[in-house]
Amino acid sequence: MSNRIYNFAAGPSAMPLPVLEEAAREMTNWKGRGLSILEMSHRSKDFVGIYKETVEMLRDLYKIDDDYEVMFLQGGGHLQFAMVPLNFSSEGAGNYAINGVWSKKAFLEAQRLGKAEIAIQTENRAPRDEEIRLSKDASYFYYCSNETVNGIRYPSIPKVGVKLISDMSSDFLSQPVPINKFGLIFAGAQKNFGPAGLTVVIARKELLGKPLDKTPTMLNYETYAKSESMYNTPPTFAIYMSNLVCHWLIKEGGVEEMQRRSIAKSSHLYKVIDESEGFYINKIQKDSRSRMNVVFNLKNEALNEVFLDGAKAKNIGNIKGHRIVGGMRASIYNAVTMEAVETLAEYMKQFAADHS
Ligand code: PMP
């Protein structure tokens, strides 16, 4: 498939090629059943098998024990910004760490729906534990483990004395996570897990069942926990694709291997930035640099369009930064190969040499 680009999109983003090829092979006739997965009832034995296997693979990948529910929802990260306060602020205030676009949006939604406080606010880095100030009535502490737009990751899991809730949309399945430290984590699938339209929620069972009175049935986590995520029709095709991604991930070596690769890929790009003598700038404190979204600016912003055009000519796509922060962003999720990263790194070095 030589006409495919090196895709650095932030999400929806690159999918593993073997996954796309398998889905294409099976598209019109799934495993000889005479129909597509798209045409199958979500209550059929075959589909329920795919669903259960996907949950099991996630449990294996993250070593998730029976104290936790693994649920498949819709509505993306944005709906989780609402579901978290609806389900967890009946006993106190949500305490939020704000250090980028997505944690800020989550806080604003929580403030609208329940009780929410800012526990810490930082720029260009993740906060340190000793800076976090919880309110007296704190019910949970919320943070975004990887700020996709800003390119900021938490180097370690915050230690706070209340339920820990994390938006892991953009670093899901990219590293081992000790799930038992968390009350709940969620992730939109469209970066490392599968296509847009599916959101995975992993929650400690004992915390469910205390939503605010006004919570609609479909926004109560318990609805999904009690129905194996089939209270209504789930996003079947997205779950099927995520099933294929899990098979691929396990074959490639699991989350430990993904962590090794993401360190190698991100270090390679940050090295080019750091050795460019200020031609490329990354403003994030070094220990908080994202391993998924490498964000950088050209010192001479007037060269932005030339840089993007030159990248396109080398088959490098989707590296324009988010409209809010500008500059460039190379998203290097699990399906982005080292070959793609090396191609981008070589291009960046050559471009800097040609325009210095
Ligand atoms: N959280 C994070 C960390 C994200 O990267 C995104 C989207 N890129 C969202 C939340 C919002 O996700 P959605 O568009 O699926 O609502």
mmCIF file of C-alpha atoms and ligand atoms in Angstrom:
data_model
loop_
_atom_site.group_PDB
_atom_site.id
_atom_site.type_symbol
_atom_site.label_atom_id
_atom_site.label_comp_id
_atom_site.label_asym_id
_atom_site.label_seq_id
_atom_site.Cartn_x
_atom_site.Cartn_y
_atom_site.Cartn_z
ATOM 1 C CA MET A 1 0.000 0.000 0.000
ATOM 2 C CA SER A 2 2.611 2.522 -1.085
ATOM 3 C CA ASN A 3 0.098 5.339 -1.532
ATOM 4 C CA ARG A 4 -0.576 5.653 2.212
ATOM 5 C CA ILE A 5 0.820 8.733 3.925
ATOM 6 C CA TYR A 6 2.817 8.932 7.152
ATOM 7 C CA ASN A 7 -0.151 9.995 9.237
ATOM 8 C CA PHE A 8 0.520 12.082 12.356
ATOM 9 C CA ALA A 9 -3.141 12.983 12.991
ATOM 10 C CA ALA A 10 -4.204 13.711 16.575
ATOM 11 C CA GLY A 11 -7.422 11.713 16.444
ATOM 12 C CA PRO A 12 -9.051 10.063 14.663
ATOM 13 C CA SER A 13 -5.556 8.905 13.869
ATOM 14 C CA ALA A 14 -3.442 6.212 12.245
ATOM 15 C CA MET A 15 -4.725 2.664 12.653
ATOM 16 C CA PRO A 16 -2.452 -0.393 12.384
ATOM 17 C CA LEU A 17 -2.404 -1.388 8.705
ATOM 18 C CA PRO A 18 -2.950 -5.130 9.408
ATOM 19 C CA VAL A 19 -6.139 -4.169 11.300
ATOM 20 C CA LEU A 20 -7.499 -2.173 8.364
ATOM 21 C CA GLU A 21 -6.606 -4.986 5.978
ATOM 22 C CA GLU A 22 -8.328 -7.616 8.094
ATOM 23 C CA ALA A 23 -11.461 -5.476 8.427
ATOM 24 C CA ALA A 24 -11.462 -4.998 4.652
ATOM 25 C CA ARG A 25 -11.139 -8.756 4.068
ATOM 26 C CA GLU A 26 -14.016 -9.477 6.434
ATOM 27 C CA MET A 27 -16.199 -6.535 5.474
ATOM 28 C CA THR A 28 -18.825 -8.217 3.308
ATOM 29 C CA ASN A 29 -18.771 -11.686 4.820
ATOM 30 C CA TRP A 30 -17.617 -12.023 8.424
ATOM 31 C CA LYS A 31 -16.003 -15.418 9.056
ATOM 32 C CA GLY A 32 -18.127 -17.051 6.364
ATOM 33 C CA ARG A 33 -21.430 -16.261 8.095
ATOM 34 C CA GLY A 34 -22.757 -14.646 4.910
ATOM 35 C CA LEU A 35 -23.158 -11.151 6.326
ATOM 36 C CA SER A 36 -21.083 -8.185 7.407
ATOM 37 C CA ILE A 37 -20.393 -7.354 11.019
ATOM 38 C CA LEU A 38 -22.245 -4.121 10.206
ATOM 39 C CA GLU A 39 -25.374 -6.123 9.481
ATOM 40 C CA MET A 40 -25.400 -8.243 12.633
ATOM 41 C CA SER A 41 -27.590 -7.829 15.713
ATOM 42 C CA HIS A 42 -25.745 -6.628 18.793
ATOM 43 C CA ARG A 43 -27.528 -9.416 20.686
ATOM 44 C CA SER A 44 -26.358 -12.151 18.309
ATOM 45 C CA LYS A 45 -24.050 -14.820 19.696
ATOM 46 C CA ASP A 46 -21.307 -13.772 17.290
ATOM 47 C CA PHE A 47 -21.378 -10.116 18.245
ATOM 48 C CA VAL A 48 -21.669 -10.792 21.972
ATOM 49 C CA GLY A 49 -18.597 -13.018 21.517
ATOM 50 C CA ILE A 50 -16.649 -10.136 19.968
ATOM 51 C CA TYR A 51 -17.765 -7.786 22.744
ATOM 52 C CA LYS A 52 -16.798 -10.195 25.539
ATOM 53 C CA GLU A 53 -13.459 -11.016 23.970
ATOM 54 C CA THR A 54 -12.636 -7.287 23.674
ATOM 55 C CA VAL A 55 -13.379 -6.742 27.370
ATOM 56 C CA GLU A 56 -11.252 -9.786 28.245
ATOM 57 C CA MET A 57 -8.335 -8.560 26.144
ATOM 58 C CA LEU A 58 -8.477 -5.157 27.873
ATOM 59 C CA ARG A 59 -8.534 -6.927 31.238
ATOM 60 C CA ASP A 60 -5.437 -8.918 30.219
ATOM 61 C CA LEU A 61 -3.577 -5.940 28.750
ATOM 62 C CA TYR A 62 -4.069 -3.803 31.864
ATOM 63 C CA LYS A 63 -4.359 -6.655 34.410
ATOM 64 C CA ILE A 64 -7.783 -5.386 35.498
ATOM 65 C CA ASP A 65 -9.330 -7.393 38.343
ATOM 66 C CA ASP A 66 -12.983 -8.161 39.133
ATOM 67 C CA ASP A 67 -13.375 -5.116 41.377
ATOM 68 C CA TYR A 68 -13.600 -3.092 38.180
ATOM 69 C CA GLU A 69 -16.198 -2.757 35.427
ATOM 70 C CA VAL A 70 -15.053 -2.334 31.833
ATOM 71 C CA MET A 71 -17.767 -0.472 29.915
ATOM 72 C CA PHE A 72 -18.262 0.650 26.329
ATOM 73 C CA LEU A 73 -20.128 3.909 25.813
ATOM 74 C CA GLN A 74 -20.672 6.556 23.161
ATOM 75 C CA GLY A 75 -20.423 10.347 23.298
ATOM 76 C CA GLY A 76 -16.628 10.625 23.366
ATOM 77 C CA GLY A 77 -14.528 12.383 25.968
ATOM 78 C CA HIS A 78 -16.974 15.267 26.048
ATOM 79 C CA LEU A 79 -19.810 13.169 27.406
ATOM 80 C CA GLN A 80 -17.468 11.907 30.125
ATOM 81 C CA PHE A 81 -16.857 15.526 31.153
ATOM 82 C CA ALA A 82 -20.572 15.510 32.081
ATOM 83 C CA MET A 83 -20.949 11.932 33.332
ATOM 84 C CA VAL A 84 -18.131 12.195 35.865
ATOM 85 C CA PRO A 85 -19.727 15.059 37.882
ATOM 86 C CA LEU A 86 -23.227 13.594 37.470
ATOM 87 C CA ASN A 87 -22.085 10.292 38.961
ATOM 88 C CA PHE A 88 -19.538 11.402 41.549
ATOM 89 C CA SER A 89 -20.489 14.768 43.011
ATOM 90 C CA SER A 90 -23.442 13.687 45.166
ATOM 91 C CA GLU A 91 -21.041 13.376 48.117
ATOM 92 C CA GLY A 92 -18.863 16.464 47.615
ATOM 93 C CA ALA A 93 -16.966 18.563 45.116
ATOM 94 C CA GLY A 94 -14.966 17.395 42.142
ATOM 95 C CA ASN A 95 -11.424 18.745 42.466
ATOM 96 C CA TYR A 96 -9.750 19.446 39.134
ATOM 97 C CA ALA A 97 -6.163 19.852 37.992
ATOM 98 C CA ILE A 98 -6.116 22.157 34.992
ATOM 99 C CA ASN A 99 -3.047 22.091 32.794
ATOM 100 C CA GLY A 100 -4.377 22.161 29.276
ATOM 101 C CA VAL A 101 -7.348 22.396 26.949
ATOM 102 C CA TRP A 102 -9.112 19.162 27.918
ATOM 103 C CA SER A 103 -8.828 19.354 31.698
ATOM 104 C CA LYS A 104 -10.121 22.927 31.538
ATOM 105 C CA LYS A 105 -13.133 21.885 29.475
ATOM 106 C CA ALA A 106 -13.860 19.041 31.880
ATOM 107 C CA PHE A 107 -13.750 21.432 34.840
ATOM 108 C CA LEU A 108 -16.111 23.935 33.207
ATOM 109 C CA GLU A 109 -18.655 21.199 32.510
ATOM 110 C CA ALA A 110 -18.390 19.849 36.071
ATOM 111 C CA GLN A 111 -18.962 23.340 37.419
ATOM 112 C CA ARG A 112 -22.149 23.588 35.364
ATOM 113 C CA LEU A 113 -23.545 20.230 36.499
ATOM 114 C CA GLY A 114 -22.322 19.608 40.019
ATOM 115 C CA LYS A 115 -19.902 21.107 42.472
ATOM 116 C CA ALA A 116 -16.363 21.635 41.207
ATOM 117 C CA GLU A 117 -13.185 23.307 42.433
ATOM 118 C CA ILE A 118 -9.765 23.945 40.906
ATOM 119 C CA ALA A 119 -7.190 22.033 42.983
ATOM 120 C CA ILE A 120 -4.208 23.231 40.968
ATOM 121 C CA GLN A 121 -3.584 25.047 37.724
ATOM 122 C CA THR A 122 -0.280 24.919 35.833
ATOM 123 C CA GLU A 123 0.973 25.869 32.394
ATOM 124 C CA ASN A 124 3.417 23.978 30.219
ATOM 125 C CA ARG A 125 3.829 21.176 32.762
ATOM 126 C CA ALA A 126 2.012 18.712 34.971
ATOM 127 C CA PRO A 127 1.591 19.745 38.617
ATOM 128 C CA ARG A 128 3.571 18.169 41.446
ATOM 129 C CA ASP A 129 1.730 16.389 44.277
ATOM 130 C CA GLU A 130 2.751 18.947 46.900
ATOM 131 C CA GLU A 131 1.117 21.761 44.894
ATOM 132 C CA ILE A 132 -2.322 20.131 44.850
ATOM 133 C CA ARG A 133 -4.819 21.699 47.294
ATOM 134 C CA LEU A 134 -7.982 19.672 47.765
ATOM 135 C CA SER A 135 -11.132 21.340 49.088
ATOM 136 C CA LYS A 136 -12.460 20.067 52.444
ATOM 137 C CA ASP A 137 -15.460 18.452 50.741
ATOM 138 C CA ALA A 138 -13.451 16.859 47.921
ATOM 139 C CA SER A 139 -15.222 13.834 46.476
ATOM 140 C CA TYR A 140 -12.760 13.079 43.687
ATOM 141 C CA PHE A 141 -9.598 14.384 42.066
ATOM 142 C CA TYR A 142 -9.668 14.663 38.283
ATOM 143 C CA TYR A 143 -6.759 15.024 35.890
ATOM 144 C CA CYS A 144 -5.965 14.467 32.228
ATOM 145 C CA SER A 145 -2.987 12.113 31.974
ATOM 146 C CA ASN A 146 -2.005 13.409 28.540
ATOM 147 C CA GLU A 147 -3.078 16.832 27.290
ATOM 148 C CA THR A 148 -3.371 16.138 23.570
ATOM 149 C CA VAL A 149 -3.440 19.737 22.342
ATOM 150 C CA ASN A 150 -0.699 21.093 24.603
ATOM 151 C CA GLY A 151 1.550 18.012 24.509
ATOM 152 C CA ILE A 152 1.806 17.521 28.289
ATOM 153 C CA ARG A 153 1.898 14.232 30.192
ATOM 154 C CA TYR A 154 1.933 13.434 33.897
ATOM 155 C CA PRO A 155 5.298 11.809 34.658
ATOM 156 C CA SER A 156 3.692 9.985 37.596
ATOM 157 C CA ILE A 157 0.233 9.258 38.988
ATOM 158 C CA PRO A 158 -0.860 11.965 41.461
ATOM 159 C CA LYS A 159 -1.071 10.805 45.075
ATOM 160 C CA VAL A 160 -4.171 12.286 46.677
ATOM 161 C CA GLY A 161 -6.386 10.910 49.403
ATOM 162 C CA VAL A 162 -9.610 10.826 47.378
ATOM 163 C CA LYS A 163 -11.000 8.902 44.374
ATOM 164 C CA LEU A 164 -8.740 9.380 41.394
ATOM 165 C CA ILE A 165 -10.397 9.970 38.024
ATOM 166 C CA SER A 166 -8.420 10.356 34.836
ATOM 167 C CA ASP A 167 -9.071 11.230 31.215
ATOM 168 C CA MET A 168 -6.688 8.859 29.414
ATOM 169 C CA SER A 169 -8.122 9.482 25.949
ATOM 170 C CA SER A 170 -4.794 10.134 24.294
ATOM 171 C CA ASP A 171 -2.439 7.804 26.146
ATOM 172 C CA PHE A 172 -4.757 4.831 26.586
ATOM 173 C CA LEU A 173 -2.958 1.532 25.931
ATOM 174 C CA SER A 174 0.385 3.291 25.451
ATOM 175 C CA GLN A 175 1.887 2.211 28.784
ATOM 176 C CA PRO A 176 1.107 -0.030 31.771
ATOM 177 C CA VAL A 177 -1.350 1.573 34.223
ATOM 178 C CA PRO A 178 -1.929 0.327 37.787
ATOM 179 C CA ILE A 179 -5.713 0.398 37.433
ATOM 180 C CA ASN A 180 -6.303 -0.325 41.126
ATOM 181 C CA LYS A 181 -5.009 3.152 42.007
ATOM 182 C CA PHE A 182 -7.996 4.667 40.181
ATOM 183 C CA GLY A 183 -11.675 5.165 40.866
ATOM 184 C CA LEU A 184 -12.354 5.587 37.173
ATOM 185 C CA ILE A 185 -10.526 6.126 33.919
ATOM 186 C CA PHE A 186 -12.038 6.882 30.542
ATOM 187 C CA ALA A 187 -10.777 7.174 27.007
ATOM 188 C CA GLY A 188 -12.246 8.053 23.643
ATOM 189 C CA ALA A 189 -11.183 5.221 21.358
ATOM 190 C CA GLN A 190 -10.087 7.283 18.397
ATOM 191 C CA LYS A 191 -6.378 7.482 19.212
ATOM 192 C CA ASN A 192 -4.951 4.183 20.424
ATOM 193 C CA PHE A 193 -7.946 1.878 20.707
ATOM 194 C CA GLY A 194 -10.063 2.102 17.570
ATOM 195 C CA PRO A 195 -12.347 4.360 15.586
ATOM 196 C CA ALA A 196 -14.309 7.388 16.799
ATOM 197 C CA GLY A 197 -17.717 6.622 18.273
ATOM 198 C CA LEU A 198 -16.596 4.391 21.127
ATOM 199 C CA THR A 199 -15.559 5.441 24.638
ATOM 200 C CA VAL A 200 -14.142 2.984 27.130
ATOM 201 C CA VAL A 201 -14.735 3.473 30.863
ATOM 202 C CA ILE A 202 -13.010 1.412 33.539
ATOM 203 C CA ALA A 203 -14.515 2.011 36.980
ATOM 204 C CA ARG A 204 -14.274 0.559 40.470
ATOM 205 C CA LYS A 205 -17.599 -1.232 41.008
ATOM 206 C CA GLU A 206 -18.187 -0.095 44.593
ATOM 207 C CA LEU A 207 -18.175 3.582 43.542
ATOM 208 C CA LEU A 208 -21.089 3.263 41.135
ATOM 209 C CA GLY A 209 -24.747 3.801 41.975
ATOM 210 C CA LYS A 210 -24.720 7.233 43.647
ATOM 211 C CA PRO A 211 -25.514 9.642 40.806
ATOM 212 C CA LEU A 212 -27.179 13.031 41.267
ATOM 213 C CA ASP A 213 -30.980 12.686 41.231
ATOM 214 C CA LYS A 214 -31.332 14.440 37.888
ATOM 215 C CA THR A 215 -28.987 12.014 36.088
ATOM 216 C CA PRO A 216 -30.603 10.550 32.948
ATOM 217 C CA THR A 217 -30.575 6.757 32.729
ATOM 218 C CA MET A 218 -28.154 6.800 29.815
ATOM 219 C CA LEU A 219 -25.697 8.981 31.763
ATOM 220 C CA ASN A 220 -25.636 6.737 34.819
ATOM 221 C CA TYR A 221 -22.610 4.413 34.757
ATOM 222 C CA GLU A 222 -24.633 1.766 36.547
ATOM 223 C CA THR A 223 -26.873 1.435 33.494
ATOM 224 C CA TYR A 224 -23.874 0.167 31.525
ATOM 225 C CA ALA A 225 -22.456 -1.903 34.378
ATOM 226 C CA LYS A 226 -25.738 -3.779 34.843
ATOM 227 C CA SER A 227 -26.334 -4.473 31.158
ATOM 228 C CA GLU A 228 -22.853 -5.409 29.922
ATOM 229 C CA SER A 229 -22.943 -2.100 28.006
ATOM 230 C CA MET A 230 -26.012 -3.260 26.057
ATOM 231 C CA TYR A 231 -28.824 -1.226 27.611
ATOM 232 C CA ASN A 232 -29.272 0.171 24.127
ATOM 233 C CA THR A 233 -27.568 -0.594 20.808
ATOM 234 C CA PRO A 234 -23.813 -0.172 21.306
ATOM 235 C CA PRO A 235 -21.478 1.078 18.518
ATOM 236 C CA THR A 236 -20.974 -2.405 17.114
ATOM 237 C CA PHE A 237 -18.595 -1.610 14.273
ATOM 238 C CA ALA A 238 -16.346 0.483 16.527
ATOM 239 C CA ILE A 239 -16.238 -2.335 19.088
ATOM 240 C CA TYR A 240 -15.360 -4.822 16.347
ATOM 241 C CA MET A 241 -12.505 -2.590 15.113
ATOM 242 C CA SER A 242 -11.222 -2.166 18.663
ATOM 243 C CA ASN A 243 -11.298 -5.941 19.014
ATOM 244 C CA LEU A 244 -8.961 -6.199 16.018
ATOM 245 C CA VAL A 245 -6.724 -3.480 17.503
ATOM 246 C CA CYS A 246 -6.476 -5.453 20.782
ATOM 247 C CA HIS A 247 -5.460 -8.600 18.895
ATOM 248 C CA TRP A 248 -2.793 -6.569 17.088
ATOM 249 C CA LEU A 249 -1.582 -5.012 20.330
ATOM 250 C CA ILE A 250 -1.223 -8.357 22.082
ATOM 251 C CA LYS A 251 0.672 -9.780 19.100
ATOM 252 C CA GLU A 252 3.024 -6.789 19.135
ATOM 253 C CA GLY A 253 3.899 -7.248 22.806
ATOM 254 C CA GLY A 254 1.208 -5.403 24.784
ATOM 255 C CA VAL A 255 1.368 -2.134 26.693
ATOM 256 C CA GLU A 256 4.939 -2.707 27.911
ATOM 257 C CA GLU A 257 6.153 -2.819 24.310
ATOM 258 C CA MET A 258 4.006 0.201 23.382
ATOM 259 C CA GLN A 259 5.646 2.126 26.217
ATOM 260 C CA ARG A 260 9.110 1.174 24.979
ATOM 261 C CA ARG A 261 8.225 2.275 21.454
ATOM 262 C CA SER A 262 6.608 5.532 22.521
ATOM 263 C CA ILE A 263 9.693 6.480 24.534
ATOM 264 C CA ALA A 264 11.907 5.711 21.534
ATOM 265 C CA LYS A 265 9.698 7.580 19.048
ATOM 266 C CA SER A 266 9.142 10.687 21.173
ATOM 267 C CA SER A 267 12.811 10.919 22.269
ATOM 268 C CA HIS A 268 13.838 10.846 18.623
ATOM 269 C CA LEU A 269 11.682 13.889 17.789
ATOM 270 C CA TYR A 270 12.519 15.847 20.958
ATOM 271 C CA LYS A 271 16.217 15.302 20.199
ATOM 272 C CA VAL A 272 15.788 16.925 16.786
ATOM 273 C CA ILE A 273 13.973 19.854 18.428
ATOM 274 C CA ASP A 274 16.567 20.256 21.205
ATOM 275 C CA GLU A 275 19.507 20.061 18.807
ATOM 276 C CA SER A 276 18.026 22.553 16.324
ATOM 277 C CA GLU A 277 19.620 25.567 18.071
ATOM 278 C CA GLY A 278 16.270 27.240 18.593
ATOM 279 C CA PHE A 279 14.941 26.653 15.067
ATOM 280 C CA TYR A 280 12.226 24.446 16.603
ATOM 281 C CA ILE A 281 10.791 25.268 20.027
ATOM 282 C CA ASN A 282 8.990 23.012 22.509
ATOM 283 C CA LYS A 283 7.742 24.987 25.524
ATOM 284 C CA ILE A 284 6.909 22.074 27.805
ATOM 285 C CA GLN A 285 8.987 21.345 30.900
ATOM 286 C CA LYS A 286 11.129 18.338 30.003
ATOM 287 C CA ASP A 287 9.737 15.890 32.554
ATOM 288 C CA SER A 288 6.178 16.649 31.382
ATOM 289 C CA ARG A 289 6.735 16.247 27.651
ATOM 290 C CA SER A 290 4.101 14.075 26.010
ATOM 291 C CA ARG A 291 5.145 10.782 24.468
ATOM 292 C CA MET A 292 2.037 10.795 22.275
ATOM 293 C CA ASN A 293 1.790 14.382 20.974
ATOM 294 C CA VAL A 294 5.038 16.152 20.170
ATOM 295 C CA VAL A 295 4.112 19.826 19.928
ATOM 296 C CA PHE A 296 6.562 22.362 18.510
ATOM 297 C CA ASN A 297 6.741 25.797 16.949
ATOM 298 C CA LEU A 298 9.061 27.087 14.282
ATOM 299 C CA LYS A 299 10.930 30.086 15.668
ATOM 300 C CA ASN A 300 10.173 31.831 12.385
ATOM 301 C CA GLU A 301 6.393 31.364 12.157
ATOM 302 C CA ALA A 302 6.442 32.845 8.654
ATOM 303 C CA LEU A 303 7.889 29.502 7.512
ATOM 304 C CA ASN A 304 4.901 27.453 8.770
ATOM 305 C CA GLU A 305 3.208 27.036 5.387
ATOM 306 C CA VAL A 306 6.496 26.252 3.629
ATOM 307 C CA PHE A 307 7.206 23.629 6.304
ATOM 308 C CA LEU A 308 3.773 22.031 5.851
ATOM 309 C CA ASP A 309 4.032 22.029 2.041
ATOM 310 C CA GLY A 310 7.476 20.442 2.181
ATOM 311 C CA ALA A 311 6.189 17.798 4.594
ATOM 312 C CA LYS A 312 3.328 16.952 2.259
ATOM 313 C CA ALA A 313 5.768 16.448 -0.589
ATOM 314 C CA LYS A 314 7.510 13.828 1.593
ATOM 315 C CA ASN A 315 4.216 12.043 2.270
ATOM 316 C CA ILE A 316 4.048 13.413 5.834
ATOM 317 C CA GLY A 317 0.470 14.386 6.745
ATOM 318 C CA ASN A 318 -1.530 16.011 9.530
ATOM 319 C CA ILE A 319 1.243 17.714 11.482
ATOM 320 C CA LYS A 320 -0.406 21.120 11.735
ATOM 321 C CA GLY A 321 -0.903 22.087 15.400
ATOM 322 C CA HIS A 322 -4.316 22.495 17.022
ATOM 323 C CA ARG A 323 -5.957 25.796 16.085
ATOM 324 C CA ILE A 324 -5.822 26.956 19.721
ATOM 325 C CA VAL A 325 -2.034 26.664 20.134
ATOM 326 C CA GLY A 326 -0.833 26.918 16.521
ATOM 327 C CA GLY A 327 2.544 25.614 15.369
ATOM 328 C CA MET A 328 3.007 21.903 14.696
ATOM 329 C CA ARG A 329 1.977 18.691 16.397
ATOM 330 C CA ALA A 330 3.169 15.210 15.541
ATOM 331 C CA SER A 331 0.880 12.655 17.158
ATOM 332 C CA ILE A 332 2.724 9.372 17.433
ATOM 333 C CA TYR A 333 0.198 6.894 18.775
ATOM 334 C CA ASN A 334 0.762 3.136 18.832
ATOM 335 C CA ALA A 335 0.063 2.638 15.125
ATOM 336 C CA VAL A 336 2.605 5.264 14.012
ATOM 337 C CA THR A 337 5.772 3.410 13.038
ATOM 338 C CA MET A 338 9.380 4.274 13.827
ATOM 339 C CA GLU A 339 9.857 4.540 10.057
ATOM 340 C CA ALA A 340 7.264 7.342 9.962
ATOM 341 C CA VAL A 341 8.975 9.097 12.882
ATOM 342 C CA GLU A 342 12.414 8.770 11.262
ATOM 343 C CA THR A 343 11.046 10.202 8.020
ATOM 344 C CA LEU A 344 9.647 13.204 9.885
ATOM 345 C CA ALA A 345 12.862 13.649 11.913
ATOM 346 C CA GLU A 346 15.020 13.610 8.766
ATOM 347 C CA TYR A 347 12.680 16.108 7.099
ATOM 348 C CA MET A 348 12.826 18.438 10.134
ATOM 349 C CA LYS A 349 16.619 18.339 10.195
ATOM 350 C CA GLN A 350 16.886 19.024 6.475
ATOM 351 C CA PHE A 351 14.325 21.839 6.632
ATOM 352 C CA ALA A 352 16.200 23.520 9.498
ATOM 353 C CA ALA A 353 19.496 23.217 7.601
ATOM 354 C CA ASP A 354 17.925 24.684 4.453
ATOM 355 C CA HIS A 355 16.270 27.629 6.231
ATOM 356 C CA SER A 356 18.758 28.628 8.953
HETATM 357 N N1 PMP B 1 -9.886 14.360 26.198
HETATM 358 C C1 PMP B 1 -8.736 14.292 25.488
HETATM 359 C C2 PMP B 1 -7.444 14.057 26.217
HETATM 360 C C3 PMP B 1 -8.779 14.454 24.104
HETATM 361 O O1 PMP B 1 -7.645 14.373 23.392
HETATM 362 C C4 PMP B 1 -10.020 14.677 23.460
HETATM 363 C C5 PMP B 1 -10.142 14.833 21.965
HETATM 364 N N2 PMP B 1 -9.063 14.886 21.220
HETATM 365 C C6 PMP B 1 -11.173 14.762 24.243
HETATM 366 C C7 PMP B 1 -11.067 14.580 25.609
HETATM 367 C C8 PMP B 1 -12.511 15.002 23.627
HETATM 368 O O2 PMP B 1 -12.890 13.852 22.951
HETATM 369 P P1 PMP B 1 -14.175 13.748 22.024
HETATM 370 O O3 PMP B 1 -13.917 14.580 20.813
HETATM 371 O O4 PMP B 1 -14.221 12.290 21.732
HETATM 372 O O5 PMP B 1 -15.336 14.214 22.801
#
